[in-house]
Amino acid sequence: MFGKASIFLVLGFSVIFMIYTANILNTTGKTVDVFVQYYNESAASKIAQAAANLACSSFFQSVGTGTLWSAGYTNLSFGGGVINVIVTMPGSGNLVKLTCLGAYGVRGTTGFIEDTVIVTLQKSNFAKFGNFYNSVGGVYFATGDTCDGPIHFNTTCNVTGNPVFMGKVTCLNGISASGTSNPKFLGGYQSGVSVPLTVTNTAASMIAPASTAPGGKIFQGSGSTPYINVDLTFNSNGTVTYKTMLGSDTNQFSTKSKTYSWSDPTTEALSSFAPNGVVLVKQGNVNVHGILDGQITIAALDDASKSLKAGNIFITDDVVYKVDPRTNPTSNDLLGLVAESNVQLNYQKTAGDITIMGSLLAQRGSLIVENVDNYSSISNLKLFGGLVANSLAVTSNPSITRGYRYNQKYDERFMNTTPPYFPATGTYEVLSWLE
């Protein structure tokens, strides 16, 4: 009996071990399959990422050459797999989509894996800057100055006292401090960055959209009166009231030694006044004020001499939106002011605080406060939006007792949207990277 029991015991353990061994072999096989699958998926993912990096490199190297890279890649061998890249540029090329595919394994087999990375590039726009300066000369950001949003200097960042920079500060040549200074860089700081403010990407870029259907509004003189002054008053009901003044020379813009007559004012809906939102003044200046209900970009071009006597935008009073984005984020009111020369706050002896909403660009000049020393006290220049300028000009006297303190708050909407046809930088940035 004991012998039979032993035989059954041995047979039982043998069967158990056979089943256990089979399970081990089966599990081992599945583990190998899972490992191979994981390896192939990882390889395909890495190849797709490499495809995206190669495509971005090829595209960014083509920027500025006159022809953007659009060939993509077809069945390019890489890392034991294959790369395919498709480049699409909807519209005018402001957006570029790179669809980057990485494949690993033999197509048609169970081990074949394909992964995709989609990169969307966007043409960078000057409106994204809260402040931007090509040069600063001997002008310093001082105590009481507050700047918000991305800030860039194509030179040094000059500071004295305790100015506050809310957004990230980038510059080419570092910081230059005068006296005791403790600037606050609340958004971070980076040196060695260059973003050229080039002529081809600024005021002149407004000519084409103003002239092309559906077109904008173009003001220009002719014949014996080639110079023109334009006065624009925005009305809260979505209209604009405008009048013009023609002249034979630029004295009307500088010394004002001659007398010219304004035309009768005309009021028109913005939608018919400038269908695509572009107002262009050729060889002249613009006065701007009022309450804007809509989206518009105003550009003023200098004459051939580039004397800065024309191509100016004069702000004569508050320029604000009907719907304030600071209290109502759904506001779609947007203003761009693009001056080939200067954007100037005109002197008014009794003026107090002034508010400007929009993105301002002074291509060859700066934001100027006229007759700073003539003010009897200090007020606040409140800019909600951004300022892009060739140079930095003073807004107050050195003791900060006359003129204006510069207080700027960034319009966060400009990170993703811009006033109509506002000048682009000529460079691209990654808008999204989807794996």
CSV table of C-alpha atoms in Angstrom, one decimal:
chain,number,residue,atom,x,y,z
A,1,MET,CA,0.0,0.0,0.0
A,2,PHE,CA,2.8,2.3,0.9
A,3,GLY,CA,4.5,1.6,-2.5
A,4,LYS,CA,1.3,2.4,-4.5
A,5,ALA,CA,0.8,5.6,-2.6
A,6,SER,CA,4.4,6.6,-3.3
A,7,ILE,CA,3.8,6.0,-7.1
A,8,PHE,CA,0.7,8.1,-7.0
A,9,LEU,CA,2.5,10.8,-5.1
A,10,VAL,CA,5.3,10.9,-7.6
A,11,LEU,CA,2.9,10.9,-10.5
A,12,GLY,CA,0.9,13.7,-8.9
A,13,PHE,CA,4.0,15.8,-8.3
A,14,SER,CA,5.1,15.1,-11.9
A,15,VAL,CA,1.9,16.4,-13.3
A,16,ILE,CA,2.0,19.4,-11.1
A,17,PHE,CA,5.5,20.2,-12.1
A,18,MET,CA,4.6,19.7,-15.8
A,19,ILE,CA,1.7,22.1,-15.5
A,20,TYR,CA,3.9,24.6,-13.6
A,21,THR,CA,6.7,24.3,-16.2
A,22,ALA,CA,4.2,24.9,-19.0
A,23,ASN,CA,2.9,28.0,-17.3
A,24,ILE,CA,6.5,29.2,-16.8
A,25,LEU,CA,7.3,28.7,-20.4
A,26,ASN,CA,4.0,30.4,-21.5
A,27,THR,CA,4.6,33.3,-19.2
A,28,THR,CA,8.2,33.6,-20.4
A,29,GLY,CA,7.0,33.7,-24.0
A,30,LYS,CA,4.4,36.4,-23.2
A,31,THR,CA,7.1,38.4,-21.3
A,32,VAL,CA,9.3,38.3,-24.4
A,33,ASP,CA,6.4,39.3,-26.6
A,34,VAL,CA,5.6,42.2,-24.3
A,35,PHE,CA,9.2,43.3,-24.1
A,36,VAL,CA,9.6,43.2,-27.9
A,37,GLN,CA,6.3,45.2,-28.3
A,38,TYR,CA,7.5,47.7,-25.7
A,39,TYR,CA,10.9,47.9,-27.4
A,40,ASN,CA,9.3,48.5,-30.8
A,41,GLU,CA,6.9,51.1,-29.4
A,42,SER,CA,9.8,52.9,-27.7
A,43,ALA,CA,11.9,52.8,-30.9
A,44,ALA,CA,9.0,54.1,-33.0
A,45,SER,CA,8.4,56.9,-30.4
A,46,LYS,CA,12.1,57.9,-30.4
A,47,ILE,CA,12.3,57.9,-34.2
A,48,ALA,CA,9.1,60.1,-34.4
A,49,GLN,CA,10.7,62.5,-31.9
A,50,ALA,CA,13.9,62.5,-33.9
A,51,ALA,CA,11.8,63.2,-37.0
A,52,ALA,CA,10.3,66.2,-35.3
A,53,ASN,CA,13.6,67.6,-34.2
A,54,LEU,CA,15.1,67.1,-37.7
A,55,ALA,CA,12.1,68.7,-39.3
A,56,CYS,CA,12.2,71.7,-36.9
A,57,SER,CA,15.9,72.1,-37.6
A,58,SER,CA,15.4,72.1,-41.4
A,59,PHE,CA,12.5,74.5,-41.1
A,60,PHE,CA,14.2,77.0,-38.8
A,61,GLN,CA,17.4,77.0,-41.0
A,62,SER,CA,15.2,78.0,-43.9
A,63,VAL,CA,13.7,81.0,-42.2
A,64,GLY,CA,15.2,84.2,-43.6
A,65,THR,CA,16.4,82.5,-46.8
A,66,GLY,CA,13.4,83.6,-48.9
A,67,THR,CA,12.0,80.0,-49.2
A,68,LEU,CA,10.6,78.2,-46.3
A,69,TRP,CA,11.4,74.4,-46.1
A,70,SER,CA,8.4,72.4,-47.2
A,71,ALA,CA,9.8,69.3,-48.8
A,72,GLY,CA,9.5,67.1,-45.7
A,73,TYR,CA,11.0,63.6,-45.6
A,74,THR,CA,9.9,60.4,-47.4
A,75,ASN,CA,11.0,57.0,-46.1
A,76,LEU,CA,14.2,58.3,-44.6
A,77,SER,CA,16.2,55.5,-42.9
A,78,PHE,CA,16.9,56.4,-39.3
A,79,GLY,CA,17.8,54.3,-36.2
A,80,GLY,CA,16.8,51.0,-37.7
A,81,GLY,CA,13.4,52.5,-38.8
A,82,VAL,CA,11.9,55.0,-41.2
A,83,ILE,CA,11.1,58.7,-41.0
A,84,ASN,CA,8.3,60.4,-42.9
A,85,VAL,CA,7.5,64.1,-42.4
A,86,ILE,CA,4.6,66.1,-44.0
A,87,VAL,CA,4.8,69.9,-44.0
A,88,THR,CA,1.5,71.9,-44.4
A,89,MET,CA,1.2,75.7,-44.4
A,90,PRO,CA,-2.4,76.7,-44.3
A,91,GLY,CA,-3.1,80.3,-45.3
A,92,SER,CA,-0.2,82.7,-45.7
A,93,GLY,CA,2.3,80.6,-43.8
A,94,ASN,CA,1.7,82.2,-40.4
A,95,LEU,CA,1.0,78.7,-39.1
A,96,VAL,CA,3.1,75.7,-40.1
A,97,LYS,CA,2.2,72.1,-39.2
A,98,LEU,CA,4.8,69.4,-39.2
A,99,THR,CA,3.4,65.9,-39.1
A,100,CYS,CA,6.3,63.6,-38.1
A,101,LEU,CA,6.0,59.8,-38.4
A,102,GLY,CA,8.5,57.3,-37.0
A,103,ALA,CA,8.1,53.6,-38.0
A,104,TYR,CA,10.0,50.6,-36.6
A,105,GLY,CA,9.7,47.0,-37.6
A,106,VAL,CA,8.5,45.3,-40.8
A,107,ARG,CA,5.3,46.8,-42.2
A,108,GLY,CA,2.5,44.2,-42.3
A,109,THR,CA,3.8,42.2,-39.4
A,110,THR,CA,2.6,42.2,-35.8
A,111,GLY,CA,5.8,43.8,-34.6
A,112,PHE,CA,5.4,46.9,-36.8
A,113,ILE,CA,4.8,50.1,-34.8
A,114,GLU,CA,4.3,53.6,-36.1
A,115,ASP,CA,4.2,56.7,-33.9
A,116,THR,CA,3.5,60.4,-34.6
A,117,VAL,CA,4.6,63.8,-33.4
A,118,ILE,CA,2.7,66.8,-34.6
A,119,VAL,CA,4.5,70.2,-34.2
A,120,THR,CA,2.7,73.4,-34.9
A,121,LEU,CA,4.8,76.5,-35.5
A,122,GLN,CA,3.6,80.1,-35.5
A,123,LYS,CA,5.2,83.1,-37.0
A,124,SER,CA,6.3,85.2,-34.0
A,125,ASN,CA,4.7,88.6,-33.8
A,126,PHE,CA,5.9,91.8,-32.2
A,127,ALA,CA,2.6,92.2,-30.4
A,128,LYS,CA,3.6,89.4,-28.1
A,129,PHE,CA,6.1,91.7,-26.3
A,130,GLY,CA,5.1,93.8,-23.4
A,131,ASN,CA,8.2,96.0,-24.0
A,132,PHE,CA,10.9,95.7,-26.8
A,133,TYR,CA,13.8,98.1,-27.5
A,134,ASN,CA,16.6,98.0,-30.1
A,135,SER,CA,18.6,100.5,-28.0
A,136,VAL,CA,18.2,102.4,-24.8
A,137,GLY,CA,21.0,105.0,-24.9
A,138,GLY,CA,21.4,106.8,-21.6
A,139,VAL,CA,17.8,106.2,-20.5
A,140,TYR,CA,17.2,104.0,-17.5
A,141,PHE,CA,14.2,102.2,-16.0
A,142,ALA,CA,13.8,103.8,-12.6
A,143,THR,CA,11.9,103.5,-9.3
A,144,GLY,CA,8.2,103.7,-10.0
A,145,ASP,CA,8.4,102.1,-13.5
A,146,THR,CA,6.5,98.9,-13.8
A,147,CYS,CA,6.7,96.7,-17.0
A,148,ASP,CA,4.6,93.6,-17.6
A,149,GLY,CA,4.7,90.7,-20.1
A,150,PRO,CA,7.7,89.5,-22.2
A,151,ILE,CA,10.4,92.2,-22.3
A,152,HIS,CA,13.4,92.3,-24.7
A,153,PHE,CA,16.4,94.6,-25.2
A,154,ASN,CA,18.6,94.2,-28.3
A,155,THR,CA,21.2,95.9,-26.1
A,156,THR,CA,21.7,96.3,-22.4
A,157,CYS,CA,18.9,96.5,-19.8
A,158,ASN,CA,19.5,99.9,-18.1
A,159,VAL,CA,18.2,100.2,-14.5
A,160,THR,CA,18.5,102.6,-11.6
A,161,GLY,CA,16.7,102.4,-8.3
A,162,ASN,CA,14.0,99.7,-8.0
A,163,PRO,CA,12.0,99.3,-11.3
A,164,VAL,CA,9.8,96.2,-11.5
A,165,PHE,CA,9.7,93.7,-14.4
A,166,MET,CA,6.8,91.4,-14.2
A,167,GLY,CA,7.5,89.2,-17.2
A,168,LYS,CA,10.6,87.5,-18.4
A,169,VAL,CA,13.4,89.8,-19.4
A,170,THR,CA,15.7,88.9,-22.3
A,171,CYS,CA,18.5,91.1,-23.6
A,172,LEU,CA,21.6,90.8,-25.7
A,173,ASN,CA,24.3,92.4,-23.5
A,174,GLY,CA,23.3,92.0,-19.9
A,175,ILE,CA,22.3,94.6,-17.3
A,176,SER,CA,23.7,98.1,-16.8
A,177,ALA,CA,22.9,99.5,-13.4
A,178,SER,CA,23.4,103.1,-12.3
A,179,GLY,CA,24.0,104.0,-8.7
A,180,THR,CA,22.2,101.9,-6.0
A,181,SER,CA,19.9,99.7,-7.9
A,182,ASN,CA,17.8,96.7,-7.0
A,183,PRO,CA,15.6,95.8,-10.0
A,184,LYS,CA,12.9,93.2,-9.6
A,185,PHE,CA,12.9,90.5,-12.3
A,186,LEU,CA,9.8,88.6,-11.2
A,187,GLY,CA,9.5,86.6,-14.5
A,188,GLY,CA,13.1,85.7,-14.8
A,189,TYR,CA,16.1,87.0,-16.8
A,190,GLN,CA,18.2,85.8,-19.7
A,191,SER,CA,21.1,87.4,-21.6
A,192,GLY,CA,22.5,86.7,-25.1
A,193,VAL,CA,19.2,86.9,-26.9
A,194,SER,CA,18.8,88.8,-30.2
A,195,VAL,CA,15.5,89.6,-32.0
A,196,PRO,CA,16.2,92.1,-34.8
A,197,LEU,CA,13.7,94.9,-35.4
A,198,THR,CA,14.0,95.0,-39.2
A,199,VAL,CA,12.5,97.5,-41.7
A,200,THR,CA,10.9,94.7,-43.8
A,201,ASN,CA,9.0,93.3,-40.9
A,202,THR,CA,7.5,96.6,-39.6
A,203,ALA,CA,5.5,99.5,-40.9
A,204,ALA,CA,6.2,98.7,-44.6
A,205,SER,CA,4.5,95.3,-44.1
A,206,MET,CA,1.2,97.1,-43.8
A,207,ILE,CA,1.1,98.3,-47.4
A,208,ALA,CA,0.1,95.0,-48.9
A,209,PRO,CA,-2.9,94.2,-46.6
A,210,ALA,CA,-4.2,97.8,-46.9
A,211,SER,CA,-4.2,97.4,-50.7
A,212,THR,CA,-5.4,93.9,-51.1
A,213,ALA,CA,-9.1,92.8,-51.1
A,214,PRO,CA,-11.1,93.2,-48.9
A,215,GLY,CA,-8.6,95.9,-48.2
A,216,GLY,CA,-8.2,98.6,-45.6
A,217,LYS,CA,-8.3,102.4,-45.7
A,218,ILE,CA,-5.5,104.3,-47.3
A,219,PHE,CA,-4.9,108.0,-46.8
A,220,GLN,CA,-2.4,109.8,-49.0
A,221,GLY,CA,-1.8,113.2,-50.5
A,222,SER,CA,-1.1,113.9,-54.2
A,223,GLY,CA,0.4,116.5,-56.6
A,224,SER,CA,1.3,119.8,-54.9
A,225,THR,CA,0.1,118.5,-51.4
A,226,PRO,CA,1.8,115.1,-51.0
A,227,TYR,CA,1.7,115.2,-47.2
A,228,ILE,CA,-1.4,114.4,-45.1
A,229,ASN,CA,-2.5,114.6,-41.5
A,230,VAL,CA,-5.3,112.4,-40.3
A,231,ASP,CA,-7.4,112.8,-37.2
A,232,LEU,CA,-9.2,109.6,-36.0
A,233,THR,CA,-11.8,109.6,-33.2
A,234,PHE,CA,-13.1,106.1,-32.2
A,235,ASN,CA,-16.7,106.1,-31.0
A,236,SER,CA,-18.1,103.5,-28.6
A,237,ASN,CA,-20.9,102.6,-31.1
A,238,GLY,CA,-18.4,100.9,-33.5
A,239,THR,CA,-17.9,104.0,-35.7
A,240,VAL,CA,-14.9,106.3,-36.4
A,241,THR,CA,-15.0,110.0,-37.1
A,242,TYR,CA,-12.1,111.2,-39.3
A,243,LYS,CA,-10.9,114.3,-41.0
A,244,THR,CA,-7.8,115.1,-43.0
A,245,MET,CA,-5.4,118.0,-43.6
A,246,LEU,CA,-3.2,118.2,-46.8
A,247,GLY,CA,0.1,120.0,-47.0
A,248,SER,CA,2.9,120.7,-49.3
A,249,ASP,CA,5.8,120.1,-46.9
A,250,THR,CA,6.5,118.6,-43.5
A,251,ASN,CA,6.4,121.9,-41.6
A,252,GLN,CA,2.9,121.1,-40.7
A,253,PHE,CA,4.2,118.2,-38.8
A,254,SER,CA,7.2,119.8,-37.1
A,255,THR,CA,7.4,123.5,-36.6
A,256,LYS,CA,3.7,124.0,-37.5
A,257,SER,CA,4.7,127.4,-39.0
A,258,LYS,CA,2.1,127.1,-41.7
A,259,THR,CA,-1.6,127.0,-41.5
A,260,TYR,CA,-3.6,124.3,-43.1
A,261,SER,CA,-7.3,123.6,-43.0
A,262,TRP,CA,-9.0,120.4,-41.8
A,263,SER,CA,-11.6,118.8,-44.0
A,264,ASP,CA,-15.1,118.4,-42.6
A,265,PRO,CA,-15.4,115.4,-40.3
A,266,THR,CA,-16.9,112.1,-41.6
A,267,THR,CA,-18.3,109.4,-39.4
A,268,GLU,CA,-18.4,105.8,-40.7
A,269,ALA,CA,-18.8,102.3,-39.4
A,270,LEU,CA,-15.4,100.6,-38.8
A,271,SER,CA,-16.6,97.6,-40.8
A,272,SER,CA,-16.9,99.7,-44.0
A,273,PHE,CA,-14.2,102.2,-43.1
A,274,ALA,CA,-11.5,99.5,-43.1
A,275,PRO,CA,-13.0,96.1,-43.9
A,276,ASN,CA,-9.8,94.1,-43.0
A,277,GLY,CA,-8.9,96.3,-40.1
A,278,VAL,CA,-5.9,98.1,-41.6
A,279,VAL,CA,-5.6,101.9,-41.8
A,280,LEU,CA,-2.6,103.2,-43.7
A,281,VAL,CA,-1.4,106.8,-43.8
A,282,LYS,CA,1.3,107.3,-46.5
A,283,GLN,CA,3.7,110.2,-46.0
A,284,GLY,CA,1.9,111.7,-43.1
A,285,ASN,CA,0.9,111.6,-39.4
A,286,VAL,CA,-2.2,110.4,-37.4
A,287,ASN,CA,-3.9,111.8,-34.3
A,288,VAL,CA,-5.7,109.0,-32.4
A,289,HIS,CA,-8.1,109.1,-29.4
A,290,GLY,CA,-11.5,107.7,-28.4
A,291,ILE,CA,-13.2,104.5,-27.4
A,292,LEU,CA,-12.6,101.6,-29.8
A,293,ASP,CA,-15.4,99.0,-30.4
A,294,GLY,CA,-13.7,96.6,-32.9
A,295,GLN,CA,-10.3,95.6,-34.2
A,296,ILE,CA,-8.0,97.9,-36.1
A,297,THR,CA,-4.3,98.5,-36.8
A,298,ILE,CA,-3.2,102.0,-37.8
A,299,ALA,CA,0.1,102.5,-39.7
A,300,ALA,CA,1.8,105.8,-40.5
A,301,LEU,CA,4.7,105.9,-43.1
A,302,ASP,CA,7.5,108.5,-43.3
A,303,ASP,CA,8.6,110.2,-46.5
A,304,ALA,CA,11.6,109.2,-48.6
A,305,SER,CA,14.0,111.3,-46.5
A,306,LYS,CA,13.1,109.3,-43.3
A,307,SER,CA,13.4,112.6,-41.3
A,308,LEU,CA,10.9,111.4,-38.7
A,309,LYS,CA,8.8,114.5,-39.5
A,310,ALA,CA,6.1,112.2,-41.0
A,311,GLY,CA,5.2,108.6,-40.0
A,312,ASN,CA,4.2,109.6,-36.5
A,313,ILE,CA,1.2,108.7,-34.5
A,314,PHE,CA,0.1,111.4,-32.0
A,315,ILE,CA,-2.0,110.4,-29.0
A,316,THR,CA,-4.1,113.4,-28.0
A,317,ASP,CA,-6.2,111.8,-25.3
A,318,ASP,CA,-7.2,108.4,-23.8
A,319,VAL,CA,-7.4,105.5,-26.3
A,320,VAL,CA,-9.4,102.7,-24.7
A,321,TYR,CA,-11.5,99.7,-25.5
A,322,LYS,CA,-15.3,99.7,-25.2
A,323,VAL,CA,-15.0,96.3,-23.4
A,324,ASP,CA,-12.1,96.3,-21.0
A,325,PRO,CA,-10.3,92.9,-21.1
A,326,ARG,CA,-9.1,93.4,-17.6
A,327,THR,CA,-12.6,93.1,-16.3
A,328,ASN,CA,-14.2,91.1,-19.2
A,329,PRO,CA,-11.9,88.5,-20.7
A,330,THR,CA,-14.3,87.9,-23.6
A,331,SER,CA,-13.5,91.4,-25.0
A,332,ASN,CA,-12.5,91.2,-28.7
A,333,ASP,CA,-11.5,94.8,-29.0
A,334,LEU,CA,-7.9,95.1,-30.3
A,335,LEU,CA,-5.8,98.1,-31.4
A,336,GLY,CA,-2.4,98.3,-33.1
A,337,LEU,CA,-0.5,101.5,-33.6
A,338,VAL,CA,2.5,101.2,-36.1
A,339,ALA,CA,4.5,104.3,-36.6
A,340,GLU,CA,7.5,104.3,-38.9
A,341,SER,CA,8.8,107.2,-36.8
A,342,ASN,CA,7.5,107.9,-33.3
A,343,VAL,CA,4.4,107.3,-31.2
A,344,GLN,CA,4.0,110.6,-29.3
A,345,LEU,CA,1.9,111.6,-26.3
A,346,ASN,CA,1.1,115.2,-27.1
A,347,TYR,CA,1.7,117.9,-24.5
A,348,GLN,CA,-1.3,119.1,-22.6
A,349,LYS,CA,-0.7,121.5,-19.7
A,350,THR,CA,-3.6,120.4,-17.7
A,351,ALA,CA,-3.5,116.7,-18.5
A,352,GLY,CA,-3.5,114.2,-15.7
A,353,ASP,CA,-3.2,110.4,-16.0
A,354,ILE,CA,-3.7,109.0,-19.4
A,355,THR,CA,-4.7,105.5,-20.5
A,356,ILE,CA,-3.6,103.8,-23.8
A,357,MET,CA,-4.9,100.3,-24.7
A,358,GLY,CA,-3.2,98.5,-27.6
A,359,SER,CA,0.1,97.3,-29.0
A,360,LEU,CA,2.4,100.2,-30.0
A,361,LEU,CA,5.3,100.0,-32.4
A,362,ALA,CA,7.7,102.9,-33.2
A,363,GLN,CA,10.0,101.5,-35.9
A,364,ARG,CA,12.7,104.2,-36.1
A,365,GLY,CA,11.9,106.2,-33.0
A,366,SER,CA,10.3,105.6,-29.6
A,367,LEU,CA,7.3,106.5,-27.3
A,368,ILE,CA,7.8,110.2,-26.7
A,369,VAL,CA,6.3,112.4,-24.1
A,370,GLU,CA,6.3,115.9,-25.7
A,371,ASN,CA,7.8,118.7,-23.6
A,372,VAL,CA,8.4,116.7,-20.5
A,373,ASP,CA,9.9,119.6,-18.6
A,374,ASN,CA,6.9,121.8,-19.2
A,375,TYR,CA,4.7,119.7,-17.0
A,376,SER,CA,4.2,121.1,-13.5
A,377,SER,CA,3.7,117.7,-11.8
A,378,ILE,CA,4.0,114.0,-12.3
A,379,SER,CA,1.1,111.8,-13.6
A,380,ASN,CA,0.8,108.2,-14.8
A,381,LEU,CA,1.0,107.0,-18.3
A,382,LYS,CA,-1.0,103.7,-18.2
A,383,LEU,CA,-0.4,101.4,-21.1
A,384,PHE,CA,-2.4,98.3,-21.3
A,385,GLY,CA,-0.8,96.2,-24.0
A,386,GLY,CA,2.8,96.6,-25.2
A,387,LEU,CA,5.4,98.9,-26.6
A,388,VAL,CA,7.9,98.0,-29.3
A,389,ALA,CA,10.4,100.7,-30.2
A,390,ASN,CA,13.8,101.3,-31.8
A,391,SER,CA,14.9,103.3,-28.8
A,392,LEU,CA,13.9,104.2,-25.2
A,393,ALA,CA,12.9,107.8,-24.5
A,394,VAL,CA,12.3,109.5,-21.2
A,395,THR,CA,8.7,110.0,-20.0
A,396,SER,CA,9.7,112.1,-17.0
A,397,ASN,CA,12.4,114.5,-15.8
A,398,PRO,CA,15.4,112.9,-13.9
A,399,SER,CA,13.9,113.6,-10.5
A,400,ILE,CA,10.6,112.0,-11.6
A,401,THR,CA,8.6,115.1,-10.5
A,402,ARG,CA,7.3,116.2,-14.0
A,403,GLY,CA,5.9,114.3,-16.9
A,404,TYR,CA,4.7,110.8,-16.6
A,405,ARG,CA,5.5,107.6,-14.7
A,406,TYR,CA,5.5,104.7,-17.2
A,407,ASN,CA,3.1,102.0,-15.9
A,408,GLN,CA,2.5,99.2,-18.3
A,409,LYS,CA,0.3,96.2,-17.9
A,410,TYR,CA,0.5,93.4,-20.5
A,411,ASP,CA,-2.6,92.3,-22.4
A,412,GLU,CA,-2.3,88.5,-22.1
A,413,ARG,CA,-4.5,88.1,-25.3
A,414,PHE,CA,-1.4,89.2,-27.3
A,415,MET,CA,0.3,85.8,-26.6
A,416,ASN,CA,-2.2,84.1,-28.9
A,417,THR,CA,-3.8,86.8,-31.0
A,418,THR,CA,-2.8,90.2,-32.5
A,419,PRO,CA,-4.3,93.3,-33.9
A,420,PRO,CA,-5.1,92.9,-37.7
A,421,TYR,CA,-1.9,92.3,-39.7
A,422,PHE,CA,0.3,93.6,-36.9
A,423,PRO,CA,4.0,93.3,-38.0
A,424,ALA,CA,5.6,89.9,-37.5
A,425,THR,CA,9.2,89.4,-36.4
A,426,GLY,CA,10.2,87.1,-39.3
A,427,THR,CA,11.0,84.3,-36.9
A,428,TYR,CA,8.9,81.3,-35.8
A,429,GLU,CA,8.2,79.7,-32.5
A,430,VAL,CA,6.7,76.4,-31.4
A,431,LEU,CA,3.0,76.8,-30.6
A,432,SER,CA,2.3,73.2,-29.7
A,433,TRP,CA,4.1,69.8,-29.6
A,434,LEU,CA,1.8,66.8,-29.6
A,435,GLU,CA,3.1,63.3,-29.2
